[in-house]
Coordinates of N, CA and C and ligand atoms in Angstrom, one line a residue:
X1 N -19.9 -81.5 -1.9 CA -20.1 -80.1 -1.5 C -19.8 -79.9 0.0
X2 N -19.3 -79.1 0.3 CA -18.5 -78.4 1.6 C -19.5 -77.8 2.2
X3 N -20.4 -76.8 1.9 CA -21.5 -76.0 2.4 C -22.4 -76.7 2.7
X4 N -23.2 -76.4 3.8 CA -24.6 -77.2 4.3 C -25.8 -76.5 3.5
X5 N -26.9 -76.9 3.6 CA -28.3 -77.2 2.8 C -28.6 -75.5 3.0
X6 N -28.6 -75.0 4.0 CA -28.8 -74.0 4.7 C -27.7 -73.0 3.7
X7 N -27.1 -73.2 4.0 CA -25.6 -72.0 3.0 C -26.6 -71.9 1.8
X8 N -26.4 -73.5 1.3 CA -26.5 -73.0 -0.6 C -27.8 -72.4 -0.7
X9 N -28.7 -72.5 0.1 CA -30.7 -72.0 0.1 C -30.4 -70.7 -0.1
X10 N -29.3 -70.1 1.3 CA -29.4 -68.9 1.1 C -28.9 -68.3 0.2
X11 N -27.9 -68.5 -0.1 CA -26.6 -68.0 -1.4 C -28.0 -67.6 -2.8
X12 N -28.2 -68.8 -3.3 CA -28.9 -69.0 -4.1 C -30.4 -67.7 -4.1
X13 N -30.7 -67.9 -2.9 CA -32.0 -66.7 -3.0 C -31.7 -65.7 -3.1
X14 N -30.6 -65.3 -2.1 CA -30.2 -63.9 -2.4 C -29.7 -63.6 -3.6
X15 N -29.7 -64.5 -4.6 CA -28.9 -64.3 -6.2 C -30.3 -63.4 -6.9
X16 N -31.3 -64.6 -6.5 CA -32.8 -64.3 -7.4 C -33.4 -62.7 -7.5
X17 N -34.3 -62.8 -8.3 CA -35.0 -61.4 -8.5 C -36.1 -61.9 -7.8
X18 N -37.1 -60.8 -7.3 CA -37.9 -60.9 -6.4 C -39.2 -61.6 -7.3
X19 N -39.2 -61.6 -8.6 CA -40.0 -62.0 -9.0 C -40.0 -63.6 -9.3
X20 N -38.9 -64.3 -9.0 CA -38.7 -65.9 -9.1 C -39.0 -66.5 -7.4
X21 N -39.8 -67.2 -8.1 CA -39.8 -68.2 -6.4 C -39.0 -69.4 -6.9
X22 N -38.2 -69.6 -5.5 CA -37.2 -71.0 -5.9 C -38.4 -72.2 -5.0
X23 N -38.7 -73.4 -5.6 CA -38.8 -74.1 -5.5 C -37.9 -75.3 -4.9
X24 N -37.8 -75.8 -3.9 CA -37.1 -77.0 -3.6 C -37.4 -78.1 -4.1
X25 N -36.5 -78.7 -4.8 CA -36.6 -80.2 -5.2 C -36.3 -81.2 -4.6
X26 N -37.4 -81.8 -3.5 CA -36.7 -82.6 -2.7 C -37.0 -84.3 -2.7
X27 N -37.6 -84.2 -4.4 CA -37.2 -85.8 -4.6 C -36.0 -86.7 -3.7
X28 N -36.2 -88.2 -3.5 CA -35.3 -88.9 -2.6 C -34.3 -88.0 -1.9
X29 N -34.6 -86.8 -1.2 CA -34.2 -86.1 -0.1 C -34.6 -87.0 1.0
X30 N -34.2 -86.6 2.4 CA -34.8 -86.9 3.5 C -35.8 -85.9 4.1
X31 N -36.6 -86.5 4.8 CA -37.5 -85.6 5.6 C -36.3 -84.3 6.4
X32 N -35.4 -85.8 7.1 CA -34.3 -84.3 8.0 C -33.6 -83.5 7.2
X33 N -33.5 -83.7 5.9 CA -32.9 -82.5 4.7 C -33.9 -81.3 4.6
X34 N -35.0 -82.0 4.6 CA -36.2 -81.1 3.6 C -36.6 -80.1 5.2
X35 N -36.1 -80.5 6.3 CA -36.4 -79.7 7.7 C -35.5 -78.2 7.9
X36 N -34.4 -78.9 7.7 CA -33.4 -78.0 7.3 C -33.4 -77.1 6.1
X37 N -34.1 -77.6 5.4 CA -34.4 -76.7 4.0 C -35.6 -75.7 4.3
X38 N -36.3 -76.5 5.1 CA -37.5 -75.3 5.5 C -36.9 -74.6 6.5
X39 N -36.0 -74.8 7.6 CA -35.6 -73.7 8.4 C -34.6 -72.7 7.6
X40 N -34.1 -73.2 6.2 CA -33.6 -71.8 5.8 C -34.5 -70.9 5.1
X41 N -35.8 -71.1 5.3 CA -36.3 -70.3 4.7 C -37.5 -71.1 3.4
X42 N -36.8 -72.2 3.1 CA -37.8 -72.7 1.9 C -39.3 -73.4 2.6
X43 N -40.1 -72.5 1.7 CA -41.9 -73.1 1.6 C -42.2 -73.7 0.6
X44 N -41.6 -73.6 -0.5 CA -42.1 -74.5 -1.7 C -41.5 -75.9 -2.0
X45 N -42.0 -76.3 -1.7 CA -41.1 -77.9 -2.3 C -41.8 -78.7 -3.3
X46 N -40.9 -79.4 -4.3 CA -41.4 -80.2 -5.2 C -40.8 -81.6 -5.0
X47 N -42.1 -82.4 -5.7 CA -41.7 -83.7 -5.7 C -42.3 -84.8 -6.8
X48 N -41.6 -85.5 -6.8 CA -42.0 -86.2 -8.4 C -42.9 -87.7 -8.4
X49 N -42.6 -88.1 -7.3 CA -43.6 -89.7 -7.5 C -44.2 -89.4 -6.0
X50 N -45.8 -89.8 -6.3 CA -46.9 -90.1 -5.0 C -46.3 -90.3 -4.2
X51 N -46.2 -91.6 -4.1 CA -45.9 -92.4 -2.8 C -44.8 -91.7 -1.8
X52 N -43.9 -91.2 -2.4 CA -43.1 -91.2 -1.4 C -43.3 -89.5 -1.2
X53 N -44.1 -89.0 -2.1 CA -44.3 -87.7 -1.6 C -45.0 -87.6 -0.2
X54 N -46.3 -88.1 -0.7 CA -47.5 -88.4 0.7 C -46.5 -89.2 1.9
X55 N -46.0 -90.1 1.5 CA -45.5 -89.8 3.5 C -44.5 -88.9 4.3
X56 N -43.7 -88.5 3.4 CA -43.2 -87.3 3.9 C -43.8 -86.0 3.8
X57 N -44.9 -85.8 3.3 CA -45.8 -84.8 3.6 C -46.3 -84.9 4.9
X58 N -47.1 -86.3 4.8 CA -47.1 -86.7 6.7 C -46.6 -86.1 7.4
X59 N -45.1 -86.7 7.6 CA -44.1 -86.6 8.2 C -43.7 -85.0 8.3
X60 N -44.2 -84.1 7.6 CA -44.2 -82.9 7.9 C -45.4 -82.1 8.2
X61 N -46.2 -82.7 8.7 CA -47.4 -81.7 8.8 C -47.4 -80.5 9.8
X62 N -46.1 -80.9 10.9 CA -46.2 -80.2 11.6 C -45.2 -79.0 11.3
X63 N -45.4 -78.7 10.3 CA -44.2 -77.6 9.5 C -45.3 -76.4 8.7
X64 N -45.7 -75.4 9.0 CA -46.9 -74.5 8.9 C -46.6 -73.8 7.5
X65 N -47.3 -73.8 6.3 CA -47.6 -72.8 5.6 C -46.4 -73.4 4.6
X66 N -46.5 -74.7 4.0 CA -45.4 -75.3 3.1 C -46.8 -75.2 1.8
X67 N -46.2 -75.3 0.5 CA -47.1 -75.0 -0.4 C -46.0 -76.7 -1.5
X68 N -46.9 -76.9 -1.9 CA -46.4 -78.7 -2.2 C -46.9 -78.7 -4.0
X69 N -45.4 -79.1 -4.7 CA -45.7 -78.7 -6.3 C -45.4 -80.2 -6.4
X70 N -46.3 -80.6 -7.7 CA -46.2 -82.3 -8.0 C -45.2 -82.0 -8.9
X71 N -44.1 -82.4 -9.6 CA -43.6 -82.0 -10.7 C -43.4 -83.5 -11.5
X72 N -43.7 -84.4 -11.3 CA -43.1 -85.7 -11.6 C -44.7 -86.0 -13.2
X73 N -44.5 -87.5 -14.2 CA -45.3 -87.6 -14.9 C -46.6 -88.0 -13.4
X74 N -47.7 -87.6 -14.1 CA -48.8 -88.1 -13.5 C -49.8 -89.1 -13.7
X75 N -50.0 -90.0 -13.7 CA -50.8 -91.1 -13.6 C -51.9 -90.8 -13.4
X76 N -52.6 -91.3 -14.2 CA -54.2 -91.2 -14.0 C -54.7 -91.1 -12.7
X77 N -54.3 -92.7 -12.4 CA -54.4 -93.6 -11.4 C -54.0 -92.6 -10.2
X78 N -53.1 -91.9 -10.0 CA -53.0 -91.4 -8.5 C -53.5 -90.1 -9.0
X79 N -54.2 -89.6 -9.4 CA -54.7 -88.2 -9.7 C -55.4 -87.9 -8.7
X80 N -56.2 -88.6 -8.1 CA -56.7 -88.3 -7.1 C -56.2 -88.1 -5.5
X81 N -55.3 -88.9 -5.5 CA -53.9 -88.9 -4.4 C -53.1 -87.5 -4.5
X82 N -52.8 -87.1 -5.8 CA -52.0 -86.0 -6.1 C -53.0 -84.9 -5.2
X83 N -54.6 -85.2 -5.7 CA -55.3 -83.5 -5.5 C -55.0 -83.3 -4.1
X84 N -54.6 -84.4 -3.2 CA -55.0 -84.7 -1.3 C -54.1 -84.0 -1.4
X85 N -52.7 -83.9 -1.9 CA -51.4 -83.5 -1.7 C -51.0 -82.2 -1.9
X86 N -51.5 -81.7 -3.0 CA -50.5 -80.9 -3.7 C -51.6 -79.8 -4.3
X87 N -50.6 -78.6 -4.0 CA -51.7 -77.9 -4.1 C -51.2 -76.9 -5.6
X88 N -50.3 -77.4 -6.3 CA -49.4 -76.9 -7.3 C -49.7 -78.5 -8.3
X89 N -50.0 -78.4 -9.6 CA -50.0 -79.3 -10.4 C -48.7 -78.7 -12.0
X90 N -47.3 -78.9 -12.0 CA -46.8 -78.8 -12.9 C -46.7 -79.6 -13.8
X91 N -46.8 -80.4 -13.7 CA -46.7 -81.7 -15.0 C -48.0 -82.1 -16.0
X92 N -49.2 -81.5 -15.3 CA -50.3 -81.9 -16.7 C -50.0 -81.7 -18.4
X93 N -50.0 -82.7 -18.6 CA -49.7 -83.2 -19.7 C -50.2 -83.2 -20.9
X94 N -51.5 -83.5 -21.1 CA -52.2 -84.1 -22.0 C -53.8 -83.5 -21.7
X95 N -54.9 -83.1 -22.6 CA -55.8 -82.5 -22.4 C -57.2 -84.2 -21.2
X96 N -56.3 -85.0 -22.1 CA -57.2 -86.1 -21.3 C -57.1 -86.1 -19.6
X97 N -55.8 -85.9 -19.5 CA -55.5 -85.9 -17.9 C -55.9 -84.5 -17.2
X98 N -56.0 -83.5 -17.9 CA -56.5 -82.2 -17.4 C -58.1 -82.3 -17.0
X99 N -58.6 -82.9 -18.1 CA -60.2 -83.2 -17.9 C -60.6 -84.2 -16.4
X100 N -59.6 -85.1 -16.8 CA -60.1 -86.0 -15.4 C -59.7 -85.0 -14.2
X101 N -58.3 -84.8 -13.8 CA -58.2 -83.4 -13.0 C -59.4 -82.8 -12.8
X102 N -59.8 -82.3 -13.5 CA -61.1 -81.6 -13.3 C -62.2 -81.9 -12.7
X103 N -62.5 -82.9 -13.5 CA -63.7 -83.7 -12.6 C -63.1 -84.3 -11.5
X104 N -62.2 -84.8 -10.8 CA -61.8 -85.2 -9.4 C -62.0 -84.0 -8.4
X105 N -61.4 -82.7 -9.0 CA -61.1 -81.6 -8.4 C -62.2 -81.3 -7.7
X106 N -63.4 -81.3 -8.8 CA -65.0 -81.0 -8.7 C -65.5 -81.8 -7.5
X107 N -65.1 -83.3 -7.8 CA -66.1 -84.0 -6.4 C -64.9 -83.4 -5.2
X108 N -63.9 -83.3 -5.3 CA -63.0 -83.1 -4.2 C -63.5 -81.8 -3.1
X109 N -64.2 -80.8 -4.3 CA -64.2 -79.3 -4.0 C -62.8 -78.6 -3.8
X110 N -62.1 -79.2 -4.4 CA -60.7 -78.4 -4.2 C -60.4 -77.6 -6.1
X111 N -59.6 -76.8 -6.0 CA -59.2 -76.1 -7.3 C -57.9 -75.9 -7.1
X112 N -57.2 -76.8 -7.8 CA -55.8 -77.1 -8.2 C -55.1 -75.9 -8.3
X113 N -54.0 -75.4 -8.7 CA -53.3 -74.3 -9.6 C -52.2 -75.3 -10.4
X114 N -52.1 -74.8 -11.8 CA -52.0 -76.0 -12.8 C -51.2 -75.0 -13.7
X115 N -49.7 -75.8 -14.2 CA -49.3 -75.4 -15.2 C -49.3 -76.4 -16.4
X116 N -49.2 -76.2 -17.5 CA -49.8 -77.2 -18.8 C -47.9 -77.5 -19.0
X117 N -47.6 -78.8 -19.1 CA -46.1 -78.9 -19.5 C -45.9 -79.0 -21.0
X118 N -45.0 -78.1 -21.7 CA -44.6 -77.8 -23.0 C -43.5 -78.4 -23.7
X119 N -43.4 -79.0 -24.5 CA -42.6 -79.8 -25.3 C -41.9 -79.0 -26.4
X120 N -40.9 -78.1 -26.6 CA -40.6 -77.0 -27.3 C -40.2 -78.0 -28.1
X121 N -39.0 -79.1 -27.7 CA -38.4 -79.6 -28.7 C -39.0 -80.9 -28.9
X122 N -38.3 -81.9 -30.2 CA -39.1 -83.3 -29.8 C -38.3 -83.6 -29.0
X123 N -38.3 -84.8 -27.9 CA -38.2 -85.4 -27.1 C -38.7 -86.5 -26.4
X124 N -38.0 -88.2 -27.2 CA -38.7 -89.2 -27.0 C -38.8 -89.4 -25.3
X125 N -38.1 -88.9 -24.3 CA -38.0 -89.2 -22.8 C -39.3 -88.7 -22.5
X126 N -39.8 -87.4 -22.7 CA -40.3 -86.7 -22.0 C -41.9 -86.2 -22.7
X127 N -42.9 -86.4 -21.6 CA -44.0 -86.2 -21.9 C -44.4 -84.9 -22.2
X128 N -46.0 -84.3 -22.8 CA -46.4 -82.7 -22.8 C -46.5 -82.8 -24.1
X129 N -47.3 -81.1 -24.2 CA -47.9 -80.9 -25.5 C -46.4 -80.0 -26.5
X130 N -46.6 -80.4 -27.3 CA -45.9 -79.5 -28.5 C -47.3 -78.2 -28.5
X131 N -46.1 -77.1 -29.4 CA -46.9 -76.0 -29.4 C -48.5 -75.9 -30.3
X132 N -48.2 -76.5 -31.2 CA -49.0 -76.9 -31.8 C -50.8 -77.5 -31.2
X133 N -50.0 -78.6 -30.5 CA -51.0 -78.9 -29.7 C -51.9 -78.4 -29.0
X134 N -50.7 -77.9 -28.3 CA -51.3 -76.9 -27.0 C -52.2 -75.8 -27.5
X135 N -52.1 -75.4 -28.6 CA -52.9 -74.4 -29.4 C -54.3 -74.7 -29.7
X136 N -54.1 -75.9 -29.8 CA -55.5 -76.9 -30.6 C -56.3 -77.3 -29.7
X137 N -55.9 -77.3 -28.6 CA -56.2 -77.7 -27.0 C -56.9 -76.9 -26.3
X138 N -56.6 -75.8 -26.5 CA -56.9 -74.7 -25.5 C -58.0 -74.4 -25.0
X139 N -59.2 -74.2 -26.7 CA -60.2 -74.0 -26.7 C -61.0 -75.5 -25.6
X140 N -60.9 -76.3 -25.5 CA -60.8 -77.4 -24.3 C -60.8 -77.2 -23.3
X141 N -59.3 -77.1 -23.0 CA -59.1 -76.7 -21.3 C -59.5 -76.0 -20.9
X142 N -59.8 -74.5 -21.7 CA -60.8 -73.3 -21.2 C -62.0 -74.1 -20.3
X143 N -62.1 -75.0 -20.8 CA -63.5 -75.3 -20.0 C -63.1 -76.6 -18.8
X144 N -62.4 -76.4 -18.4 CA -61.7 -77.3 -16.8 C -62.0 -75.9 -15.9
X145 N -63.3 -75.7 -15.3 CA -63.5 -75.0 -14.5 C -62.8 -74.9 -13.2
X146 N -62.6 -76.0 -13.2 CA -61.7 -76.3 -11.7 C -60.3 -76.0 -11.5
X147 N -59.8 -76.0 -12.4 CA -58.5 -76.0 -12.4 C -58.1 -74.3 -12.9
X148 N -57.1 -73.9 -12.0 CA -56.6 -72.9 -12.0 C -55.5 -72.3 -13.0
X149 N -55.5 -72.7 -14.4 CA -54.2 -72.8 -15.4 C -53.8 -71.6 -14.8
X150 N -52.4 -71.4 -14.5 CA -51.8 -70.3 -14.5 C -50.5 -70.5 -15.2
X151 N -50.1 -71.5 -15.6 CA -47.9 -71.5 -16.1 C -48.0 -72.3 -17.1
X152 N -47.0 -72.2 -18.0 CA -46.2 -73.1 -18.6 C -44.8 -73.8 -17.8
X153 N -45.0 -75.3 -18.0 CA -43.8 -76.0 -17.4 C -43.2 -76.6 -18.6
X154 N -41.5 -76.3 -18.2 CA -41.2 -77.0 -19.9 C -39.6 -77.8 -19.3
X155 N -38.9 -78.5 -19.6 CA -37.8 -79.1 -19.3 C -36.9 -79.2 -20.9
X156 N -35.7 -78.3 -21.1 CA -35.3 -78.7 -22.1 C -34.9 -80.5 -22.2
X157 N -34.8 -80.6 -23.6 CA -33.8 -82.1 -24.0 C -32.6 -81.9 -23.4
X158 N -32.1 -82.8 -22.8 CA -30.3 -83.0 -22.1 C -29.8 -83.1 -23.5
X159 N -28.3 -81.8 -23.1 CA -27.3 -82.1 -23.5 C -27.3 -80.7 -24.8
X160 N -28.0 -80.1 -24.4 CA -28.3 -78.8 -25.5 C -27.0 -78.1 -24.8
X161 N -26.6 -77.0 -26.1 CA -26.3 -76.0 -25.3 C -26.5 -75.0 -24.9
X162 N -26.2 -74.0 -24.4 CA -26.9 -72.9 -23.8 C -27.4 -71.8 -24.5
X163 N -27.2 -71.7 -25.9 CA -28.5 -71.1 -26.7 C -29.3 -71.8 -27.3
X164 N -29.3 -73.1 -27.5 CA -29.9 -74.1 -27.2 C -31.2 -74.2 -26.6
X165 N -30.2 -74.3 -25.2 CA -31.7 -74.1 -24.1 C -32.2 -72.8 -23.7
X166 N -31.7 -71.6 -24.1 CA -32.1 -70.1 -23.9 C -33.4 -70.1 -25.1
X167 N -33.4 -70.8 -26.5 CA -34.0 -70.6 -27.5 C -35.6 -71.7 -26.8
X168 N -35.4 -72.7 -26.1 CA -36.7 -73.3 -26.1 C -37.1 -72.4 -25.0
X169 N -36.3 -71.7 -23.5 CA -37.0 -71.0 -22.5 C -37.7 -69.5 -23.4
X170 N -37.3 -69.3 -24.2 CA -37.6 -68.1 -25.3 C -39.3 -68.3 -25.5
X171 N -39.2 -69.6 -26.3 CA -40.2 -70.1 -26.9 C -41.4 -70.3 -25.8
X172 N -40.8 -70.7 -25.0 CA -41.9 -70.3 -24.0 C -42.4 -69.4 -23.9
X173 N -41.8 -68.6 -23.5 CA -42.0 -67.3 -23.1 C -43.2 -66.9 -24.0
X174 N -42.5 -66.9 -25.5 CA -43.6 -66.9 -26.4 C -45.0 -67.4 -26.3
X175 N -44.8 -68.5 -26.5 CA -46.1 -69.0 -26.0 C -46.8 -68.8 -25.2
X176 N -46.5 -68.3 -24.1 CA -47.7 -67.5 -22.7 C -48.0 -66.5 -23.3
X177 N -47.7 -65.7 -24.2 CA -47.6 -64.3 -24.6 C -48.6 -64.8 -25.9
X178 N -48.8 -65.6 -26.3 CA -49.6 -66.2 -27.6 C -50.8 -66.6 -26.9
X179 N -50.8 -67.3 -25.9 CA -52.1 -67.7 -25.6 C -52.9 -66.1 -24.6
X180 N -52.0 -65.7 -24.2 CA -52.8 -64.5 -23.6 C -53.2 -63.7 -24.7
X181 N -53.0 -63.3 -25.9 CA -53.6 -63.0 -26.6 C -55.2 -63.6 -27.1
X182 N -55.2 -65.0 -26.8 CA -56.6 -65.6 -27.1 C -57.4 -65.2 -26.4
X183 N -57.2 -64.3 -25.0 CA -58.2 -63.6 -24.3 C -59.2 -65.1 -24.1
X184 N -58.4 -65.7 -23.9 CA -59.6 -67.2 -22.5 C -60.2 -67.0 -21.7
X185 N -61.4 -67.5 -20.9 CA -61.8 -66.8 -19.8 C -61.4 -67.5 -18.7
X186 N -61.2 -69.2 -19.3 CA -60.1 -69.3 -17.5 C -58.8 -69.8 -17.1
X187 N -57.8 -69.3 -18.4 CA -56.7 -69.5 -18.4 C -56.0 -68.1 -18.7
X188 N -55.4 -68.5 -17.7 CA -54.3 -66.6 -17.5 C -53.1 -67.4 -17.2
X189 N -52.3 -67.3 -17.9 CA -51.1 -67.6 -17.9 C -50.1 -66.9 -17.3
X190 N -49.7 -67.1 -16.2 CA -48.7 -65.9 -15.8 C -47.5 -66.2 -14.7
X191 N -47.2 -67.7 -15.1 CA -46.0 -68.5 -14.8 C -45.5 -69.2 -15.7
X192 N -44.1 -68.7 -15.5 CA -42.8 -69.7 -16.0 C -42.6 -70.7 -15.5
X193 N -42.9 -72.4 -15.1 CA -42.0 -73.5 -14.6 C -41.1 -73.6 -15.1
X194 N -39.6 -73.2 -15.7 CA -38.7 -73.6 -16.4 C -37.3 -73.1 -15.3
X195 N -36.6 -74.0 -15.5 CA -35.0 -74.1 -15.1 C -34.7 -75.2 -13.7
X196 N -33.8 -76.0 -14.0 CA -33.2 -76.4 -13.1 C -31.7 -76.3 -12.7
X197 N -31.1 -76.5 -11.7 CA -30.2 -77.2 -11.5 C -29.0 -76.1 -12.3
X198 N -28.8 -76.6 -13.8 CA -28.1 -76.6 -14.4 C -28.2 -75.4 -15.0
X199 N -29.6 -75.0 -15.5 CA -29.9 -74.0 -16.2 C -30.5 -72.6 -16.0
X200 N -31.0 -72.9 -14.5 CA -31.6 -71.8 -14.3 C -31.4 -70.4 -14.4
X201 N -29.9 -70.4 -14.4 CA -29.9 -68.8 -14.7 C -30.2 -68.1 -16.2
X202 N -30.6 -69.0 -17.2 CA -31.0 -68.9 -18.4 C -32.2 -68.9 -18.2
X203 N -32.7 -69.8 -17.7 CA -34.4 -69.4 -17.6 C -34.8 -68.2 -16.9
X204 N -33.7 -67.6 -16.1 CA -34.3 -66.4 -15.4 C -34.5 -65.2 -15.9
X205 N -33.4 -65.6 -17.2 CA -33.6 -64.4 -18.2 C -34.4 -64.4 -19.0
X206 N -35.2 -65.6 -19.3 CA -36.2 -65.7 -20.3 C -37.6 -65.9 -19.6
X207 N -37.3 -64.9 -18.1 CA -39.0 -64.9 -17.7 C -39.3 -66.1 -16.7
X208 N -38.4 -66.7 -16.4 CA -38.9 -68.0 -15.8 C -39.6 -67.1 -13.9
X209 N -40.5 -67.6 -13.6 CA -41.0 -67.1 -12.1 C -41.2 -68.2 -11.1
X210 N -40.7 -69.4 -11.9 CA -40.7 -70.4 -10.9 C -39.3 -71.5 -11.3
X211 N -38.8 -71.4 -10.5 CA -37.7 -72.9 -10.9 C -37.4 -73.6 -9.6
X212 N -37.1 -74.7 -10.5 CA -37.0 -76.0 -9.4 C -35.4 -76.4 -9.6
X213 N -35.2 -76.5 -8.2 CA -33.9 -76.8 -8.2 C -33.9 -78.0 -6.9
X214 N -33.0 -78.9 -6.9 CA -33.0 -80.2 -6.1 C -31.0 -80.2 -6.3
X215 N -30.3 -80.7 -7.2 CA -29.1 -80.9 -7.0 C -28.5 -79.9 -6.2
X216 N -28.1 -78.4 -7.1 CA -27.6 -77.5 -6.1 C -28.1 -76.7 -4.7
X217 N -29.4 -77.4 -4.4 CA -29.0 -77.4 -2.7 C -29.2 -78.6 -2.1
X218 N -29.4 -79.6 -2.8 CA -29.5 -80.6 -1.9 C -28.0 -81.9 -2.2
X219 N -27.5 -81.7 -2.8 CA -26.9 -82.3 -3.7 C -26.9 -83.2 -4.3
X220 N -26.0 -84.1 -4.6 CA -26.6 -85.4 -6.0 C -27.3 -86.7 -5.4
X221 N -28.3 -87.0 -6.3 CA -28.9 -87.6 -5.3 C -28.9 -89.0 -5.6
X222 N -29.1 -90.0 -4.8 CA -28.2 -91.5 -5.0 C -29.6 -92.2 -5.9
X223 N -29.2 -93.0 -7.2 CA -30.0 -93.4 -7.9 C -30.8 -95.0 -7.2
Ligands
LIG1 C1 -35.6 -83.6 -10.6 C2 -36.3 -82.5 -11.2 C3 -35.9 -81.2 -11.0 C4 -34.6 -80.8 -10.3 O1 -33.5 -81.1 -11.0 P1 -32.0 -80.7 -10.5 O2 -31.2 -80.8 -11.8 O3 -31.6 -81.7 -9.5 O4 -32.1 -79.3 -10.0 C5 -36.6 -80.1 -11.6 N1 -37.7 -80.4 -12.3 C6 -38.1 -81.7 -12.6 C7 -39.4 -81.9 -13.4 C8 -37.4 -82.7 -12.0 O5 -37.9 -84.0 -12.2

């Protein structure tokens, strides 16, 4: 890519509707990428494994009013590392890891904001509830006082095609629209995590209000 970090930030936001926040994906980015990404404007950044999130969080503290999404699988085990961090939980998974969430949250005194990640399709890679689940569940999570459910996060299966992947961001959609009818008392659903990279302008049609993007502005990133 010819354009600097700065170009594609902007390009890209000015595309969005006022109602999508773009999210930075600055997995194995550098700190001096993710600097330049905040001087064009980006507050939200996402990131997918602890460790290397927390020291470049460090490493930015002196950067005022950044808002920090975990998007990566979560580990029990650093759940409590995550809460220091991040003040965005997209990847909760499983009603088990929501509960502990909870209770850490509670000794922490901190209250998460939490999207539940959705499994439209099967998909041996990739963790989260099917719809089903998530239905079965609910009555549960309602009671994670601590935690802020507000979204669905969903990641189609690679390699779909684009009604394909328009049909699971649909289903989403659905589903927030399903559970807000259960009238819960502490789950209000009223975020899309869906689209990356590749797909987001399909998610934007299907309601998405949050996407994460990392390739097209940062570019490809070395394995
Ligand atoms: C890496 C990652 C992204 C960003 O993907 P790109 O294709 O680089 O935009 C978004 N969401 C999740 C959960 C990711 O792990």
């Amino acid at each position: 890519m010819t354009s600097s970090i700065a170009e594609r930030i902007r390009k890209i936001q000015d595309s969005l509707p006022e109602s999508v926040k773009l999210i930075a994906v600055s997995k194995k980015v550098s700190v001096a990428a993710m600097r330049e990404a905040y001087d064009a404007g980006i507050r939200d950044f996402g990131e997918s494994r602890i460790q290397e999130a927390a020291s470049k969080i460090d490493a930015l503290q002196d950067l005022s009013g950044i808002t920090w999404h975990f998007i990566g699988h979560l580990q029990s085990n650093k759940a409590k590392k995550a809460l220091a961090y991040f003040q965005w939980l997209h990847s909760v998974d499983s009603l088990k890891l929501a509960q502990r969430i909870n209770l850490l949250a509670q000794e922490l005194g901190v209250s998460p904001k939490v999207c539940l990640q959705v499994k439209i399709l099967p998909d041996p890679g990739k963790s989260g509830w099917t719809i089903q689940q998530l239905l079965d569940d609910l009555r549960e999570l309602d009671l994670c006082k601590n935690l802020q459910i507000e979204g669905l996060m969903t990641i189609p299966p690679l390699g779909l095609d684009s009604s394909a992947v328009m049909n699971v961001f649909n289903q989403t959609q659905q589903l927030m629209r399903e559970i807000g009818d259960r009238n819960l008392s502490n789950i209000k659903i009223k975020q899309l995590s869906m689209g990356m990279s590749g797909d987001y302008q399909l998610a934007i049609q299907s309601g998405a209000t949050m996407i994460r993007l990392g390739t097209i502005l940062f570019g490809e990133r070395s394995v």
